Amino acid sequence: MESLRPKPAGKLNKPNKSVRKSRIDDKIKRRMSTRYATISAPTPTDPSFPSIPTIPLGIRRDGLEVVKAPSKEDIRDAENRLLDVDDFDPDAYLKLKLANSTEAELRSLQSSLQDSKDEVAADLQRNVFKNYAQFVFISKEIALAEWKSMPSVLHIEESASVSDRRRNVRSSVADLRVLYANQMQNLHTQVEGSAKYVPTTPGRHVVAEMDGILALNAATYKPISSVLFVLLDDAVLVARKRRRRNASESDKLVADRCWPLNEMLVLDTKDTATLINVFKVKHGKETHVYRTEAAAVKKNLLAQFRQVAEELAAKKRKEREGEHERRKSLWAGGGHGLGAAGDVPPMPDWMSDLAQQAGMRDGGKEGTEEDVRWIGEFADDLNVAIGLREWDKAVGLVEQGQAKIPTMPLLAGKLTPLTALLTSSLLQALSYPHNHKEMVKKLISLLLRLDAGAAARTTFLAARTETVHRLVRMIRFDGHIGMYISDLAITIFTVIKHTADWFLASFKENEVASSFIEWARSLIEHFAEMFRIQVFSTDVEQSVVDEALSITHNQSHKLLEEFGLDFRFILDTLLVSQPAD
């Protein structure tokens, strides 16, 4: 009975976890230890094996179309086709190429464009070398055709005689005179009062007009008004706009001033932090300051001034040469207008005596005529050099003229006023307050070559005095006496130190040092006077006085005594409440 009784079902044996984990580990190790063949490079194959056929383009494989990647040559051809179109738009091309480009694509595009540029340049060079002979032949044919067409362009008949052509030339000169007269008439109409300064004369005409130039105050450099520069062939007219009296009136140009080109001097001014594009016009003792809006306008204006001045000087030189030739033909004979036989009356005795006193050589009049012509050219060159501020060239010309005076006495009458003009121009340049050390040394050396050392010393020291006064006026007094005395001492003592350095570098003679000592003593006395005004007053304590004296002596030791300038005996005498006379 028990054997027939069903036995209870036993529990199922679960697989051991450690056994399953060991199997998985074995599979992972076997997988990771497996080595695969490297197929990045082609491997040699048995020649008996047939080659693998390529998949032709257009055949779909697994539902995809196999497309061959374009080569570099195909990309370049496509780029060239885009660049060769007639209506090529560079902006659209760049937008197309640079819209979603990576750095590598940009580098590729740059390389492609550079290759295209080099290829075009090489192609152009090959074409020039290949067709050079044809280029030369065609250019000669074009030049010959233009030469043949000149008579028709000038409205001259090819069969016209010499007299007809001369008549045409005279008519063109007459047309030019009419044009110049119309220019002057328009100028007189547009600028009120210009007829008084520049009346219509034969040959006078307008060369250029410059608008938008500001006239500045010569002392404060503040703008005054906007002016118009009218450059003529022999003068410069400045016109300003007249203010409207009421709303119905329109802006009217009124002539302000006018200078002849041979009497004015245009000075270029170096740009500073506060003043740019400034130039000066000097006429006699007057100096006028102007400013342009742009540096290019100023450069163009100065270049035109120079060109017109040189053309005027050349014109005057030719006129003088023509006058000399006329006088020479008048006195030397040759049958020009004094009778058919060419009889020329002899030179009067009084003219012969004057010519001999003036240095005329006994060999005849030809040498004197050559001397007069050379003197005229020399004076023109010296005037132009002074006007253009070419100081080295001007001083060299003066020295050359001084060497020729013994053999050419007529030159002294021209050289003396020109030397005075050059000296005054150099002294004015030396008095400029913003000159640096090298410029001061150069200007003083040029003045010493002109025997103007005394004037150079006086002008230089006066300019340094003006610099001291300008710097002292810039010192602010905020109520602290010690701080003010410190700034005052530093300013004055520093200027004395720098002036001593510049003075000794420019003037090598020890005899002239006394003028500097006198100048430095005057500045020390000026400092002592300002010191007494600020320090020695009734409401100032003795401690403040002692502090100011200590500051002064310390700055004197640091800025003057260490450089060999000892003014302690003057300071001890003057820095008291009531100094002795």
Coordinates of C-alpha atoms in Angstrom, one line a residue:
M1 CA 0.0 0.0 0.0
E2 CA 2.8 2.3 0.7
S3 CA 4.4 1.5 -2.6
L4 CA 1.2 2.6 -4.4
R5 CA 1.0 5.8 -2.4
P6 CA 2.4 8.7 -4.6
K7 CA 5.5 10.2 -3.3
P8 CA 5.7 13.9 -2.7
A9 CA 7.4 15.9 -5.4
G10 CA 10.8 16.9 -4.4
K11 CA 12.3 20.4 -4.7
L12 CA 13.9 21.3 -8.0
N13 CA 17.6 21.8 -7.8
K14 CA 18.5 25.4 -8.8
P15 CA 21.8 25.8 -10.8
N16 CA 24.7 27.0 -8.8
K17 CA 25.3 30.7 -9.2
S18 CA 29.1 30.3 -9.0
V19 CA 29.0 27.8 -11.8
R20 CA 27.0 30.2 -14.1
K21 CA 29.2 33.1 -13.3
S22 CA 32.4 31.1 -14.1
R23 CA 30.9 30.2 -17.5
I24 CA 30.2 33.8 -18.3
D25 CA 33.7 34.8 -17.3
D26 CA 35.1 32.1 -19.5
K27 CA 33.2 33.4 -22.5
I28 CA 34.2 37.0 -21.8
K29 CA 37.9 36.1 -21.5
R30 CA 37.7 34.0 -24.7
R31 CA 36.1 36.8 -26.5
M32 CA 38.6 39.4 -25.4
S33 CA 41.6 37.2 -26.1
T34 CA 40.6 36.7 -29.7
R35 CA 42.9 38.5 -32.2
Y36 CA 41.6 39.8 -35.5
A37 CA 43.6 40.3 -38.7
T38 CA 44.5 43.9 -39.7
I39 CA 42.8 44.8 -42.9
S40 CA 43.7 48.6 -43.0
A41 CA 46.4 48.0 -45.7
P42 CA 46.0 45.8 -48.8
T43 CA 47.4 42.3 -48.4
P44 CA 49.1 40.3 -51.1
T45 CA 46.8 37.8 -52.7
D46 CA 47.4 34.8 -54.8
P47 CA 47.4 35.7 -58.5
S48 CA 45.4 32.6 -59.2
F49 CA 42.5 34.0 -57.3
P50 CA 40.1 36.1 -59.4
S51 CA 39.8 39.8 -58.5
I52 CA 36.7 41.0 -56.8
P53 CA 34.5 42.8 -59.3
T54 CA 33.7 46.5 -58.5
I55 CA 30.1 47.6 -58.1
P56 CA 29.2 49.9 -61.0
L57 CA 27.6 53.3 -60.3
G58 CA 23.9 53.5 -60.3
I59 CA 23.5 49.9 -59.0
R60 CA 21.5 49.7 -55.9
R61 CA 22.9 47.6 -53.1
D62 CA 20.6 46.8 -50.2
G63 CA 18.3 49.5 -51.3
L64 CA 21.1 52.2 -51.4
E65 CA 22.7 53.8 -54.4
V66 CA 26.5 53.6 -54.4
V67 CA 28.0 57.1 -55.3
K68 CA 31.6 57.6 -56.1
A69 CA 33.4 60.3 -54.0
P70 CA 34.5 63.3 -56.1
S71 CA 38.2 63.8 -56.5
K72 CA 40.2 66.9 -55.9
E73 CA 40.4 67.7 -59.6
D74 CA 36.6 67.4 -59.9
I75 CA 36.1 69.8 -56.9
R76 CA 38.5 72.3 -58.5
D77 CA 36.8 72.1 -61.9
A78 CA 33.5 72.8 -60.2
E79 CA 34.9 75.8 -58.3
N80 CA 36.4 77.2 -61.6
R81 CA 33.0 76.9 -63.3
L82 CA 31.4 78.9 -60.5
L83 CA 34.1 81.6 -60.7
D84 CA 34.0 81.8 -64.5
V85 CA 30.4 82.8 -64.9
D86 CA 29.7 86.3 -66.3
D87 CA 27.4 87.4 -63.5
F88 CA 29.6 86.2 -60.7
D89 CA 28.5 87.4 -57.3
P90 CA 31.2 87.1 -54.7
D91 CA 28.9 87.7 -51.7
A92 CA 26.6 84.9 -52.7
Y93 CA 29.5 82.7 -53.4
L94 CA 30.9 83.2 -49.9
K95 CA 27.5 82.7 -48.3
L96 CA 27.1 79.5 -50.2
K97 CA 30.6 78.2 -49.3
L98 CA 30.8 79.4 -45.7
A99 CA 27.3 78.8 -44.5
N100 CA 27.9 75.5 -42.7
S101 CA 31.5 74.9 -43.3
T102 CA 33.9 73.4 -40.8
E103 CA 37.5 74.5 -40.3
A104 CA 38.8 71.8 -42.6
E105 CA 36.4 72.8 -45.3
L106 CA 37.5 76.5 -45.0
R107 CA 41.1 75.5 -45.3
S108 CA 40.3 73.4 -48.3
L109 CA 38.4 76.3 -49.9
Q110 CA 41.3 78.7 -49.2
S111 CA 43.7 76.2 -50.8
S112 CA 41.4 75.9 -53.8
L113 CA 41.1 79.6 -54.3
Q114 CA 44.9 80.1 -54.0
D115 CA 45.5 77.3 -56.6
S116 CA 43.1 79.0 -58.9
K117 CA 44.8 82.4 -58.5
D118 CA 48.2 80.9 -59.1
E119 CA 46.9 79.1 -62.2
V120 CA 45.4 82.2 -63.6
A121 CA 48.5 84.2 -63.1
A122 CA 50.7 81.6 -64.7
D123 CA 48.2 81.4 -67.6
L124 CA 48.3 85.1 -68.1
Q125 CA 52.1 85.2 -68.0
R126 CA 52.3 82.4 -70.6
N127 CA 49.9 84.4 -72.8
V128 CA 52.0 87.6 -72.5
F129 CA 55.2 85.8 -73.3
K130 CA 53.6 84.0 -76.2
N131 CA 52.0 87.1 -77.7
Y132 CA 54.5 89.7 -76.8
A133 CA 55.5 90.5 -80.4
Q134 CA 51.9 90.9 -81.3
F135 CA 51.3 93.3 -78.4
V136 CA 54.2 95.5 -79.4
F137 CA 53.1 95.6 -83.1
I138 CA 49.5 96.4 -82.2
S139 CA 50.5 99.2 -79.7
K140 CA 52.7 100.8 -82.4
E141 CA 49.7 100.7 -84.8
I142 CA 47.5 102.3 -82.2
A143 CA 50.0 105.0 -81.5
L144 CA 50.4 105.7 -85.2
A145 CA 46.7 105.9 -85.7
E146 CA 46.3 108.3 -82.8
W147 CA 49.0 110.5 -84.3
K148 CA 47.4 110.5 -87.7
S149 CA 44.1 111.5 -86.1
M150 CA 45.5 114.5 -84.2
P151 CA 44.7 117.0 -86.9
S152 CA 41.1 116.0 -87.0
V153 CA 40.9 116.1 -83.2
L154 CA 42.3 119.6 -83.1
H155 CA 40.1 120.6 -86.1
I156 CA 43.2 121.2 -88.3
E157 CA 43.1 120.3 -91.9
E158 CA 45.9 118.0 -93.0
S159 CA 46.7 120.3 -96.0
A160 CA 46.9 123.4 -93.8
S161 CA 49.9 125.5 -94.2
V162 CA 52.3 126.6 -91.4
S163 CA 50.7 130.0 -91.3
D164 CA 47.2 128.4 -90.8
R165 CA 48.5 126.3 -88.0
R166 CA 50.1 129.3 -86.3
R167 CA 46.8 131.1 -86.6
N168 CA 45.1 128.1 -84.9
V169 CA 47.6 128.3 -82.1
R170 CA 46.9 132.0 -81.7
S171 CA 43.2 131.3 -81.5
S172 CA 43.7 128.7 -78.8
V173 CA 45.7 131.2 -76.8
A174 CA 42.9 133.6 -77.2
D175 CA 40.4 131.0 -76.0
L176 CA 42.6 130.4 -72.9
R177 CA 42.5 134.1 -72.2
V178 CA 38.8 134.2 -72.5
L179 CA 38.6 131.2 -70.1
Y180 CA 40.8 132.9 -67.6
A181 CA 38.7 136.1 -67.8
N182 CA 35.5 134.1 -67.2
Q183 CA 37.1 132.5 -64.2
M184 CA 38.0 135.8 -62.6
Q185 CA 34.5 137.2 -63.4
N186 CA 32.9 134.2 -61.6
L187 CA 35.2 134.7 -58.7
H188 CA 34.3 138.4 -58.4
T189 CA 30.6 137.4 -58.6
Q190 CA 30.8 134.7 -55.9
V191 CA 33.2 136.4 -53.5
E192 CA 32.2 139.9 -52.5
G193 CA 35.1 142.3 -52.5
S194 CA 37.5 140.0 -54.3
A195 CA 37.9 142.4 -57.2
K196 CA 39.7 144.8 -54.9
Y197 CA 42.3 142.2 -53.9
V198 CA 42.7 140.3 -57.2
P199 CA 41.5 142.3 -60.2
T200 CA 41.4 140.8 -63.6
T201 CA 44.8 141.0 -65.3
P202 CA 46.2 139.2 -68.3
G203 CA 47.1 135.6 -67.4
R204 CA 45.8 135.6 -63.9
H205 CA 43.6 132.6 -63.2
V206 CA 42.2 130.3 -60.5
V207 CA 44.3 127.2 -59.8
A208 CA 42.3 125.5 -57.0
E209 CA 39.7 126.2 -54.3
M210 CA 39.7 124.6 -50.8
D211 CA 36.5 124.9 -48.7
G212 CA 35.9 123.8 -45.1
I213 CA 39.1 125.2 -43.6
L214 CA 38.8 126.6 -40.1
A215 CA 40.5 129.9 -39.1
L216 CA 41.9 129.7 -35.6
N217 CA 42.9 132.4 -33.1
A218 CA 46.7 132.7 -33.2
A219 CA 46.9 133.0 -29.4
T220 CA 44.3 130.6 -28.1
Y221 CA 43.9 128.3 -31.1
K222 CA 40.1 128.5 -30.8
P223 CA 38.0 128.3 -34.0
I224 CA 36.8 131.6 -35.3
S225 CA 35.0 130.8 -38.6
S226 CA 35.1 128.6 -41.7
V227 CA 36.9 130.1 -44.6
L228 CA 37.5 129.4 -48.3
F229 CA 41.0 129.3 -49.8
V230 CA 41.2 130.4 -53.4
L231 CA 44.7 129.7 -54.9
L232 CA 45.5 131.7 -57.9
D233 CA 48.7 131.6 -60.0
D234 CA 50.2 134.6 -58.2
A235 CA 48.2 135.1 -55.0
V236 CA 46.1 133.4 -52.3
L237 CA 42.7 134.8 -51.5
V238 CA 40.9 133.9 -48.2
A239 CA 37.1 134.4 -48.1
R240 CA 34.8 133.9 -45.1
K241 CA 31.0 133.5 -44.9
R242 CA 29.1 136.6 -43.8
R243 CA 26.6 136.0 -41.1
R244 CA 22.9 136.3 -42.1
R245 CA 21.2 139.5 -40.9
N246 CA 17.8 137.9 -41.3
A247 CA 16.2 134.7 -42.6
S248 CA 15.7 136.0 -46.1
E249 CA 19.4 136.6 -46.8
S250 CA 21.6 133.8 -48.0
D251 CA 25.1 132.9 -47.1
K252 CA 27.5 135.3 -48.9
L253 CA 31.3 134.9 -49.2
V254 CA 33.3 138.0 -48.4
A255 CA 36.9 138.5 -49.2
D256 CA 38.8 138.6 -45.9
R257 CA 42.5 138.9 -46.9
C258 CA 44.9 138.2 -49.7
W259 CA 48.6 137.6 -49.9
P260 CA 50.9 137.6 -53.0
L261 CA 52.7 134.2 -53.3
N262 CA 56.1 135.7 -53.4
E263 CA 55.5 137.6 -50.1
M264 CA 53.9 134.9 -47.9
L265 CA 55.4 131.9 -46.0
V266 CA 53.4 128.7 -45.4
L267 CA 54.5 126.8 -42.2
D268 CA 53.5 123.3 -41.5
T269 CA 52.8 122.6 -37.8
K270 CA 53.5 119.3 -36.1
D271 CA 50.4 117.5 -34.8
T272 CA 50.0 117.4 -31.0
A273 CA 47.4 115.8 -28.7
T274 CA 45.1 118.8 -28.9
L275 CA 46.0 120.3 -32.3
I276 CA 46.0 118.3 -35.5
N277 CA 46.1 119.3 -39.2
V278 CA 47.2 122.8 -38.4
F279 CA 49.3 125.1 -40.6
K280 CA 50.3 128.7 -40.4
V281 CA 50.6 131.5 -43.0
K282 CA 53.1 134.3 -42.2
H283 CA 52.9 137.6 -44.1
G284 CA 55.3 140.3 -42.8
K285 CA 54.8 140.5 -39.1
E286 CA 51.4 138.9 -39.1
T287 CA 50.8 135.1 -38.5
H288 CA 47.5 133.4 -39.3
V289 CA 46.6 129.9 -38.1
Y290 CA 44.3 127.5 -40.0
R291 CA 43.1 123.9 -39.6
T292 CA 41.8 121.4 -42.0
E293 CA 39.3 118.6 -41.4
A294 CA 41.6 115.8 -42.6
A295 CA 45.3 115.3 -43.0
A296 CA 44.9 114.5 -46.7
V297 CA 43.3 117.9 -47.3
K298 CA 46.2 119.7 -45.5
K299 CA 48.8 117.7 -47.4
N300 CA 47.1 118.4 -50.7
L301 CA 46.8 122.1 -49.9
L302 CA 50.5 122.4 -48.9
A303 CA 51.6 120.5 -52.1
Q304 CA 49.6 122.9 -54.3
F305 CA 51.1 125.9 -52.5
R306 CA 54.5 124.5 -53.2
Q307 CA 53.8 123.7 -56.8
V308 CA 52.3 127.1 -57.7
A309 CA 55.1 128.9 -55.8
E310 CA 57.7 127.0 -57.8
E311 CA 55.9 127.7 -61.1
L312 CA 55.7 131.4 -60.2
A313 CA 59.4 131.5 -59.4
A314 CA 60.2 129.8 -62.7
K315 CA 58.0 132.3 -64.6
K316 CA 59.7 135.2 -62.9
R317 CA 63.1 133.8 -63.8
K318 CA 62.2 133.4 -67.4
E319 CA 60.9 137.0 -67.5
R320 CA 64.2 138.3 -66.1
E321 CA 66.2 136.2 -68.5
G322 CA 64.2 137.6 -71.4
E323 CA 64.7 141.2 -70.1
H324 CA 68.5 140.5 -69.8
E325 CA 68.5 139.2 -73.4
R326 CA 66.6 142.3 -74.6
R327 CA 69.1 144.6 -72.9
K328 CA 72.0 142.6 -74.2
S329 CA 70.8 142.8 -77.7
L330 CA 70.1 146.5 -77.3
W331 CA 73.6 147.4 -76.2
A332 CA 75.7 144.7 -77.9
G333 CA 74.2 145.2 -81.4
G334 CA 73.0 142.6 -83.8
G335 CA 70.6 144.7 -85.9
H336 CA 67.5 144.2 -83.8
G337 CA 65.3 147.2 -84.2
L338 CA 67.9 150.0 -84.3
G339 CA 68.1 150.6 -88.0
A340 CA 68.7 148.5 -91.1
A341 CA 72.5 148.8 -90.8
G342 CA 72.4 147.6 -87.2
D343 CA 74.2 150.7 -85.9
V344 CA 74.1 150.7 -82.1
P345 CA 75.0 153.8 -80.2
P346 CA 77.9 153.4 -77.7
M347 CA 77.2 153.0 -74.0
P348 CA 77.1 156.3 -72.3
D349 CA 80.2 157.2 -70.1
W350 CA 78.1 157.4 -66.9
M351 CA 76.8 153.9 -67.5
S352 CA 80.3 152.6 -68.2
D353 CA 81.6 154.1 -64.9
L354 CA 78.7 152.6 -62.9
A355 CA 79.3 149.2 -64.5
Q356 CA 83.0 149.3 -63.7
Q357 CA 82.2 150.4 -60.1
A358 CA 79.7 147.5 -59.8
G359 CA 82.4 145.0 -60.8
M360 CA 82.0 144.6 -64.5
R361 CA 85.0 142.8 -66.0
D362 CA 87.0 144.4 -68.8
G363 CA 86.4 141.4 -71.1
G364 CA 83.0 142.7 -72.1
K365 CA 79.4 142.5 -71.0
E366 CA 78.8 138.8 -71.4
G367 CA 80.3 138.0 -68.0
T368 CA 78.2 140.6 -66.3
E369 CA 75.0 139.3 -67.9
E370 CA 75.9 135.7 -66.8
D371 CA 76.5 137.0 -63.3
V372 CA 73.1 138.8 -63.2
R373 CA 71.4 135.7 -64.4
W374 CA 73.1 133.6 -61.8
I375 CA 72.2 136.0 -59.1
G376 CA 68.6 135.9 -60.1
E377 CA 68.5 132.1 -60.0
F378 CA 70.4 132.1 -56.7
A379 CA 67.9 134.5 -55.1
D380 CA 64.9 132.4 -56.3
D381 CA 66.4 129.2 -55.0
L382 CA 67.1 130.8 -51.6
N383 CA 63.6 132.2 -51.4
V384 CA 62.1 128.8 -52.2
A385 CA 64.3 127.0 -49.6
I386 CA 63.2 129.5 -46.9
G387 CA 59.6 129.2 -47.9
L388 CA 59.7 125.4 -47.7
R389 CA 61.6 125.5 -44.4
E390 CA 64.5 123.6 -45.9
W391 CA 66.9 125.1 -43.4
D392 CA 70.1 123.1 -44.3
K393 CA 69.8 123.9 -48.0
A394 CA 69.1 127.6 -47.3
V395 CA 72.1 128.0 -45.0
G396 CA 74.3 126.2 -47.5
L397 CA 73.1 128.6 -50.2
V398 CA 73.9 131.6 -48.0
E399 CA 77.4 130.3 -47.3
Q400 CA 77.9 129.7 -51.1
G401 CA 76.8 133.3 -51.8
Q402 CA 79.1 134.7 -49.1
A403 CA 82.0 132.9 -50.8
K404 CA 81.2 134.4 -54.1
I405 CA 80.8 138.0 -53.0
P406 CA 84.5 138.9 -53.5
T407 CA 84.3 138.0 -57.2
M408 CA 80.7 139.0 -57.6
P409 CA 79.9 142.3 -55.8
L410 CA 76.5 142.6 -57.3
L411 CA 75.4 139.6 -55.1
A412 CA 75.7 141.5 -51.9
G413 CA 72.6 143.6 -52.6
K414 CA 70.5 140.4 -52.8
L415 CA 72.2 138.3 -50.2
T416 CA 72.0 140.7 -47.3
P417 CA 68.1 140.9 -47.1
L418 CA 67.7 137.2 -47.8
T419 CA 70.2 136.3 -45.0
A420 CA 68.2 138.5 -42.6
L421 CA 65.0 136.8 -43.7
L422 CA 66.5 133.4 -43.1
T423 CA 67.8 134.4 -39.7
S424 CA 64.5 135.7 -38.6
S425 CA 62.7 132.5 -39.8
L426 CA 65.2 130.4 -37.9
L427 CA 64.7 132.5 -34.7
Q428 CA 61.0 132.1 -35.0
A429 CA 61.3 128.3 -35.3
L430 CA 63.6 128.3 -32.3
S431 CA 61.1 130.2 -30.2
Y432 CA 58.5 127.5 -30.7
P433 CA 57.7 126.3 -27.1
H434 CA 57.4 122.6 -28.0
N435 CA 60.8 122.0 -29.6
H436 CA 62.7 119.0 -28.4
K437 CA 66.4 118.9 -27.7
E438 CA 67.6 117.7 -31.1
M439 CA 65.6 120.3 -32.9
V440 CA 67.0 123.0 -30.6
K441 CA 70.6 121.9 -31.3
K442 CA 70.0 121.8 -35.0
L443 CA 68.5 125.3 -35.2
I444 CA 71.2 126.8 -33.0
S445 CA 73.9 125.2 -35.1
L446 CA 72.4 126.8 -38.2
L447 CA 72.2 130.2 -36.5
L448 CA 75.8 129.9 -35.5
R449 CA 76.8 129.3 -39.1
L450 CA 75.0 132.5 -39.9
D451 CA 76.9 134.4 -37.2
A452 CA 73.7 134.9 -35.2
G453 CA 74.9 133.3 -31.9
A454 CA 73.8 136.2 -29.7
A455 CA 70.3 136.3 -31.1
A456 CA 70.1 132.5 -30.8
R457 CA 71.0 132.6 -27.1
T458 CA 68.5 135.4 -26.4
T459 CA 65.7 133.7 -28.3
F460 CA 66.3 130.3 -26.8
L461 CA 66.4 131.6 -23.2
A462 CA 63.3 133.8 -23.8
A463 CA 61.5 130.7 -25.1
R464 CA 62.5 128.7 -22.0
T465 CA 61.3 131.6 -19.8
E466 CA 57.9 131.5 -21.5
T467 CA 57.8 127.7 -20.9
V468 CA 58.4 128.2 -17.2
H469 CA 55.6 130.8 -16.9
R470 CA 53.2 128.6 -18.8
L471 CA 54.0 125.6 -16.5
V472 CA 53.8 127.6 -13.3
R473 CA 50.3 128.9 -14.3
M474 CA 49.2 125.3 -14.6
I475 CA 50.0 124.5 -11.0
R476 CA 46.8 124.4 -8.8
F477 CA 46.8 125.7 -5.2
D478 CA 44.4 123.5 -3.2
G479 CA 45.1 125.1 0.2
H480 CA 48.1 122.9 1.1
I481 CA 51.2 125.2 1.1
G482 CA 53.7 122.4 1.3
M483 CA 52.3 120.6 -1.7
Y484 CA 52.2 123.9 -3.7
I485 CA 55.8 124.7 -2.9
S486 CA 56.9 121.2 -3.8
D487 CA 55.2 121.4 -7.3
L488 CA 56.6 124.9 -7.8
A489 CA 60.2 123.9 -6.9
I490 CA 60.0 120.7 -9.1
T491 CA 58.7 122.7 -12.1
I492 CA 61.2 125.6 -12.0
F493 CA 64.3 123.5 -11.0
T494 CA 63.5 120.9 -13.6
V495 CA 63.3 123.5 -16.4
I496 CA 66.6 125.0 -15.2
K497 CA 68.3 121.6 -15.3
H498 CA 67.1 120.7 -18.8
T499 CA 67.9 124.2 -20.1
A500 CA 71.5 123.8 -18.8
D501 CA 71.8 120.5 -20.6
W502 CA 70.4 121.9 -23.9
F503 CA 72.5 125.1 -23.6
L504 CA 75.8 123.4 -23.0
A505 CA 75.1 120.9 -25.8
S506 CA 74.3 123.8 -28.3
F507 CA 76.9 126.4 -27.3
K508 CA 80.4 124.9 -26.9
E509 CA 82.2 128.2 -26.0
N510 CA 82.7 128.6 -22.2
E511 CA 82.5 132.4 -22.6
V512 CA 78.7 132.3 -23.3
A513 CA 77.9 130.5 -20.1
S514 CA 77.4 133.8 -18.2
S515 CA 74.2 134.5 -20.1
F516 CA 72.8 131.2 -18.9
I517 CA 73.8 132.0 -15.3
E518 CA 72.0 135.3 -15.5
W519 CA 68.9 133.6 -16.8
A520 CA 68.9 130.9 -14.1
R521 CA 69.4 133.6 -11.4
S522 CA 66.3 135.4 -12.7
L523 CA 64.3 132.2 -12.4
I524 CA 65.5 131.6 -8.9
E525 CA 64.5 135.1 -7.9
H526 CA 61.1 134.5 -9.4
F527 CA 60.7 131.3 -7.4
A528 CA 61.8 133.1 -4.2
E529 CA 59.2 135.9 -4.8
M530 CA 56.4 133.3 -5.2
F531 CA 57.7 131.4 -2.2
R532 CA 57.5 134.5 0.0
I533 CA 54.0 135.4 -1.2
Q534 CA 52.7 131.9 -0.2
V535 CA 54.7 131.1 2.9
F536 CA 55.6 134.3 4.8
S537 CA 52.2 135.6 5.7
T538 CA 50.7 136.4 9.1
D539 CA 48.4 133.4 9.4
V540 CA 51.0 130.8 8.5
E541 CA 52.5 128.8 11.4
Q542 CA 56.3 128.4 11.8
S543 CA 56.0 124.6 11.3
V544 CA 54.6 125.2 7.8
V545 CA 57.4 127.6 7.0
D546 CA 60.0 125.1 8.1
E547 CA 58.4 122.4 6.0
A548 CA 58.4 124.6 2.9
L549 CA 62.1 125.5 3.4
S550 CA 62.9 121.8 3.8
I551 CA 61.1 120.9 0.7
T552 CA 62.8 123.6 -1.3
H553 CA 66.3 122.6 -0.2
N554 CA 65.6 118.9 -0.8
Q555 CA 64.4 119.6 -4.4
S556 CA 67.3 121.9 -5.0
H557 CA 69.7 119.2 -3.9
K558 CA 68.0 116.5 -6.0
L559 CA 67.4 118.5 -9.2
L560 CA 70.3 121.0 -9.3
E561 CA 73.2 120.3 -6.9
E562 CA 73.6 116.7 -8.1
F563 CA 74.0 118.0 -11.6
G564 CA 76.6 120.7 -10.7
L565 CA 74.1 123.6 -10.4
D566 CA 74.4 125.0 -6.9
F567 CA 72.2 128.0 -6.1
R568 CA 72.0 127.5 -2.3
F569 CA 73.7 130.8 -1.6
I570 CA 70.9 132.6 -3.5
L571 CA 68.1 130.6 -1.9
D572 CA 69.5 131.2 1.6
T573 CA 69.6 134.9 0.9
L574 CA 66.1 135.2 -0.7
L575 CA 64.0 132.7 1.2
V576 CA 63.4 135.0 4.2
S577 CA 60.5 137.2 5.0
Q578 CA 62.3 140.4 4.2
P579 CA 65.4 139.8 2.0
A580 CA 68.1 142.4 1.9
D581 CA 68.6 144.4 -1.3

